[in-house]
Coordinates of C-alpha atoms in Angstrom, one line a residue:
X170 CA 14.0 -21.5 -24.1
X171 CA 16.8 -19.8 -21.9
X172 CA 16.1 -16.0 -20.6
X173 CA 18.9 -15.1 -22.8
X174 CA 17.1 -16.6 -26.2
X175 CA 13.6 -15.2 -24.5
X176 CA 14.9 -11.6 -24.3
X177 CA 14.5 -11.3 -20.6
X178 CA 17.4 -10.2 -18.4
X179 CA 19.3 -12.6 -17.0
X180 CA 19.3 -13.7 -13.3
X181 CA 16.0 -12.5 -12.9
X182 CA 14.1 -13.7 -9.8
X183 CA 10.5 -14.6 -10.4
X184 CA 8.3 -12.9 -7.7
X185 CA 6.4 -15.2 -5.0
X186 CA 4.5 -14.0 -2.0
X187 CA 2.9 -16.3 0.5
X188 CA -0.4 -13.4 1.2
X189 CA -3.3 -13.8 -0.5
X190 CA -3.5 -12.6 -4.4
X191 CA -7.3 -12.6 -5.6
X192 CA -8.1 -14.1 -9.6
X193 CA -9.3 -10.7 -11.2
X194 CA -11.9 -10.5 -14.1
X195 CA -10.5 -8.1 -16.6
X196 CA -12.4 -5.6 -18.8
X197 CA -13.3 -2.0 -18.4
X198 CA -16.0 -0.4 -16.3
X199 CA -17.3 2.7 -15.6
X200 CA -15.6 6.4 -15.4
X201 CA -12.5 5.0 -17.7
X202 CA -11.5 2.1 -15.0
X203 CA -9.8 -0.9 -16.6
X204 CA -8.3 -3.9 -15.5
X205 CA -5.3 -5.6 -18.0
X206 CA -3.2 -8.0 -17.1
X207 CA 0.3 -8.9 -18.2
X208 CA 1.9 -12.6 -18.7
X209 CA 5.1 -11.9 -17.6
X210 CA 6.4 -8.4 -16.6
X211 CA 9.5 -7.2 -15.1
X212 CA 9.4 -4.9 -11.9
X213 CA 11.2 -3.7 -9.2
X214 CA 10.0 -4.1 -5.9
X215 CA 8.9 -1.3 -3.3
X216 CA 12.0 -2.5 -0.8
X217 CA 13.4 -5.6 -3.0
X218 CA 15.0 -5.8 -6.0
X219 CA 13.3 -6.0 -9.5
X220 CA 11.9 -9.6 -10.3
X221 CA 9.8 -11.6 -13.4
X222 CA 6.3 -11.2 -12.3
X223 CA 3.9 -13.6 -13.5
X224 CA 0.2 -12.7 -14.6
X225 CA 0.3 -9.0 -13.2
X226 CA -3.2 -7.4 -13.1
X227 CA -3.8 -3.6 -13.4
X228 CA -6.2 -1.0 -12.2
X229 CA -5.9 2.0 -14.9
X230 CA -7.6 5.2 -15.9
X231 CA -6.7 7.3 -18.1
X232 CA -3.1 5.8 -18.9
X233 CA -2.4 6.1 -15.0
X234 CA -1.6 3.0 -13.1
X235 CA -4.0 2.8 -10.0
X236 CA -2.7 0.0 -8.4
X237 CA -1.1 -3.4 -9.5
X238 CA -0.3 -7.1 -8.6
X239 CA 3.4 -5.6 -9.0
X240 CA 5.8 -6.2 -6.2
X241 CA 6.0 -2.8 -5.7
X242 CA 2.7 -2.5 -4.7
X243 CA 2.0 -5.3 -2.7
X244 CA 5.3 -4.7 -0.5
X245 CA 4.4 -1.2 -0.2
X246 CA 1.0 -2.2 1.1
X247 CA 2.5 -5.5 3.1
X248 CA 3.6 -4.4 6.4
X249 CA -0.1 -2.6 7.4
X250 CA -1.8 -6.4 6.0
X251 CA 0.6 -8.1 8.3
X252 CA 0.4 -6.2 11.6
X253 CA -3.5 -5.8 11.0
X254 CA -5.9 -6.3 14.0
X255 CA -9.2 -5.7 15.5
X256 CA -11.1 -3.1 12.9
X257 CA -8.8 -2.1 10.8
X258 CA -10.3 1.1 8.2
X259 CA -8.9 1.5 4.8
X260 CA -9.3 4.7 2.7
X261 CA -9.1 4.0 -0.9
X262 CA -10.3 0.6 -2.2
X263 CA -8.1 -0.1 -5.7
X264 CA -7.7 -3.6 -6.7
X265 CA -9.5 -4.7 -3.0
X266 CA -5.9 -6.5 -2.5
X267 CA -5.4 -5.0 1.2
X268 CA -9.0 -5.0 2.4
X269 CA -9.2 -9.2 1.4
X270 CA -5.7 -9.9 3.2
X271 CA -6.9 -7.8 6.0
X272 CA -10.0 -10.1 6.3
X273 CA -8.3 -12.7 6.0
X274 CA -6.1 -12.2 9.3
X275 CA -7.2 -13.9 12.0
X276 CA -6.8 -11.2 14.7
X277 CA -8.9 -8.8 12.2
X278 CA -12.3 -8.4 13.5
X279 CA -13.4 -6.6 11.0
X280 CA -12.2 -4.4 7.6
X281 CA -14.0 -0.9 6.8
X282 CA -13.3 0.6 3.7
X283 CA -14.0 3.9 2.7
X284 CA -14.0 4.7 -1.5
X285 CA -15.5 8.0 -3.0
X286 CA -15.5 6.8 -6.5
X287 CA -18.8 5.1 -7.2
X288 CA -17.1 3.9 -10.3
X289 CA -14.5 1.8 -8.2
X290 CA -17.4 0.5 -6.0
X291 CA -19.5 -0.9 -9.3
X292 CA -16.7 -2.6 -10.6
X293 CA -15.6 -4.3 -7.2
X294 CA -19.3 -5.5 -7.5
X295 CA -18.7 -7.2 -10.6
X296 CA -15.5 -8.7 -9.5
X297 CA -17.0 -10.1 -5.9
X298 CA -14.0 -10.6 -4.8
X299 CA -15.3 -11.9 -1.5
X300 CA -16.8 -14.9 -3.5
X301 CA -12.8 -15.4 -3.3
X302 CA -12.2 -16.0 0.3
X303 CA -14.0 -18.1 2.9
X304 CA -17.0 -16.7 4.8
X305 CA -15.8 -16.2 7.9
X306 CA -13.6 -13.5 6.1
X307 CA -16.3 -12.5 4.0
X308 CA -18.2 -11.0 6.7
X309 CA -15.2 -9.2 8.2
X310 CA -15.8 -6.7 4.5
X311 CA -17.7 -3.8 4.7
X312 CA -17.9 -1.2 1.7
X313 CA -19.0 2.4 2.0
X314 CA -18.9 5.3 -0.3
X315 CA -17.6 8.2 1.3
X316 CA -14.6 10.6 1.8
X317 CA -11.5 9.6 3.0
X318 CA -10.5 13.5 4.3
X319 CA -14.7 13.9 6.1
X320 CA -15.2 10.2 6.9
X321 CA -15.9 9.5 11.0
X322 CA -16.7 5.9 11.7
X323 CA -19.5 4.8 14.1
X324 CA -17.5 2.4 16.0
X325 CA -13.6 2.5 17.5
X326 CA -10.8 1.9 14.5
X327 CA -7.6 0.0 15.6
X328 CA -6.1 0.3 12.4
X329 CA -6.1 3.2 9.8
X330 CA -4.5 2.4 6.2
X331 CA -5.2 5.3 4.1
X332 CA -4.0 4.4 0.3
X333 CA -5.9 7.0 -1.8
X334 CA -2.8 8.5 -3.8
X335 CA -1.6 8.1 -7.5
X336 CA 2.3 8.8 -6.5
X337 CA 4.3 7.5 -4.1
X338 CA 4.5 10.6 -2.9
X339 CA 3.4 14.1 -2.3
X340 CA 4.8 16.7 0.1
X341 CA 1.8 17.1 1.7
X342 CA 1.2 13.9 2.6
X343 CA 1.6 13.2 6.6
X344 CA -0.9 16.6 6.9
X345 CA -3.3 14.4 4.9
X346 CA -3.0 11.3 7.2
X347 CA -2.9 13.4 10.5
X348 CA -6.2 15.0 8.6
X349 CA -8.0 11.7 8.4
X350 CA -6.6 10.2 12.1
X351 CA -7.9 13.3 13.8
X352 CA -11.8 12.2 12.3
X353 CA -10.8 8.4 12.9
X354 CA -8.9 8.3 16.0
X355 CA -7.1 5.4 15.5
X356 CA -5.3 3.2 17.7
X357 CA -2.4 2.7 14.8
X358 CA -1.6 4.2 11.5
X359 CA -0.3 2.4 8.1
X360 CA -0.3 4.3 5.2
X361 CA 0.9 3.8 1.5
X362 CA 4.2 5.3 1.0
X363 CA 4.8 5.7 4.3
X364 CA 8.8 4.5 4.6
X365 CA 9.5 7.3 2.4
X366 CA 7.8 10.0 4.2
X367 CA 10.0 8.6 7.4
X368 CA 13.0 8.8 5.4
X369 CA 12.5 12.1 4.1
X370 CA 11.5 13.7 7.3
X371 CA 13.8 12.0 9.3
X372 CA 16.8 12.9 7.3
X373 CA 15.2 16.6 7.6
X374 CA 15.7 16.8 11.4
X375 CA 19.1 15.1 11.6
X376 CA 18.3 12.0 12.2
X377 CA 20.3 8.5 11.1
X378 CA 17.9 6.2 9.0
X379 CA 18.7 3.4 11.3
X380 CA 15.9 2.4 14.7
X381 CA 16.9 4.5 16.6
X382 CA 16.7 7.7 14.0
X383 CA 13.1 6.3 12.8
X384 CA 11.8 6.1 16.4
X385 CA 12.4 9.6 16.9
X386 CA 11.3 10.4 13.5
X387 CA 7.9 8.7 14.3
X388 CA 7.2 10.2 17.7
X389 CA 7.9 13.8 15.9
X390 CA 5.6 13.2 13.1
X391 CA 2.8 12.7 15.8
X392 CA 1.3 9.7 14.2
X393 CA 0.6 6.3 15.9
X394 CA 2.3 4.6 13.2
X395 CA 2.9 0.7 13.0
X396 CA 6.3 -0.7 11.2
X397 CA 8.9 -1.3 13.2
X398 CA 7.7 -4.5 14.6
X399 CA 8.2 -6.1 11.4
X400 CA 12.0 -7.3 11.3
X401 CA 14.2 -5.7 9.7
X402 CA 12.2 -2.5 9.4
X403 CA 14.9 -0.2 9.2
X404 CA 16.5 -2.3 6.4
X405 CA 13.4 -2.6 4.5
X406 CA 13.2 1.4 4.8
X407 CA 16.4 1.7 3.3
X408 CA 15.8 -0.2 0.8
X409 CA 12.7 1.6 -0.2
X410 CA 14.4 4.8 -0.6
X411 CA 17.5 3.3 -2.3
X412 CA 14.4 2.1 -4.9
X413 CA 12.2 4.9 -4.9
X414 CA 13.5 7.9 -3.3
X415 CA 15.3 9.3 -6.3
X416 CA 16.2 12.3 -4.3
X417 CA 13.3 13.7 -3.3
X418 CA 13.9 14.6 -0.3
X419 CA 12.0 17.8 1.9
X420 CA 13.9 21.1 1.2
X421 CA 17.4 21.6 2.8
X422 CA 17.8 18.0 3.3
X423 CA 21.3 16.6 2.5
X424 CA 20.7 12.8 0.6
X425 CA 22.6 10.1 3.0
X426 CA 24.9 7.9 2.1
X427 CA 22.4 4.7 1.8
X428 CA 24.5 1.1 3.2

């Protein structure tokens, strides 16, 4: 069958990654939490263009997409998996994608992860996850209940990746981060959405969206964060806002011209 007779768009990439993408048990749990999966779905990526995804797996409540296997998602959450190191905390623990890749990093000593929802926590008990991965990175994971805005960990934290928000965005979102650093104290910061909020409070203060313009932009928003040593950051940027911006940008901003 050709993608024209299937239906399907063509010219359609399919979507391949070479991190880490756990098998997930689907069915509901508690508090409304489901996971569903999907054959073959179409969607864009967080910095890429939109692909053919194969077997996609959701978290939902409520009709709300938690987190998926969707391009989107994983890019968004790709760069802070990548340059992870030493003890690297993560707020929020949704599908557990992040906190396994993390372990699985062999300059990650070990992952923290931080969820309030008991709900989220039962069900990641059920999946085991870890059963996944080989022990070595099994013992790297450690679960707590607890609150992402109170939490203070009992030992240094070289990384913090905070991913506890349904939208992409919110405009109060680096107060939230520098909230949780100033309990954590981390060496580095990588958290969900995080391009964006460069973008749009780069663009604020005059700044080009190019290395030199998010440099700046970091070292005014205060924040030890981590990014730029990925190639291409700038680029990948870009192309993040060209996907996902959709001109939301901080009051009195002017939208750049995007190349």
């Amino acid at each position: 069958m050709t993608m024209q007779e299937s239906g399907l768009p063509p010219g359609l990439e399919f979507y391949e990654t070479d991190l880490f993408i756990p098998t997930y048990r689907l069915g509901d749990g508690d508090n409304g939490w489901r996971l569903r999966a999907a054959a073959l779905s179409i969607s864009p990526g967080y910095w890429t263009p939109t692909r053919l995804v194969r077997d996609m797996v959701a978290l939902l409540r409520h009709g709300d997409t938690w987190m998926s296997t969707s391009p989107m998602e994983l890019e968004s959450q790709e760069i802070g998996v990548r340059l992870a190191h030493g003890h690297v905390l993560i707020c929020g623990m949704g599908m557990g994608w992040a906190a396994v890749n993390c372990a699985l990093r062999p300059d990650v000593t070990r992952v923290t992860v931080v969820e309030l929802d008991p709900a989220i926590l039962a069900l990641h008990r059920e999946l085991d996850l870890t059963a996944q991965v080989p022990p070595s990175a099994r013992a790297k994971l450690h679960l707590v209940q607890g609150d992402a805005y109170s939490f203070v960990p009992d030992q240094p934290v070289d990384l913090l990746m905070p991913d506890i928000w349904l939208p992409l965005m919110n405009d109060g979102r680096v107060e939230e981060v520098r909230h949780m650093q100033a309990n954590i104290q981390a060496g580095a910061v990588y958290f969900w959405g995080q391009e964006l909020e460069i973008a749009r409070h780069g663009v604020a203060w005059g700044y080009d969206l190019d290395d030199a313009g998010i440099a700046a932009t970091i070292r005014r928003l205060d924040l030890p964060l981590i990014g730029p040593a990925i190639d291409d950051y700038a680029g990948k940027l870009r192309g993040a806002v060209r996907q996902h911006m959709r001109g939301r940008w901080l009051p009195g901003s002017v939208s750049p011209p995007l190349v």
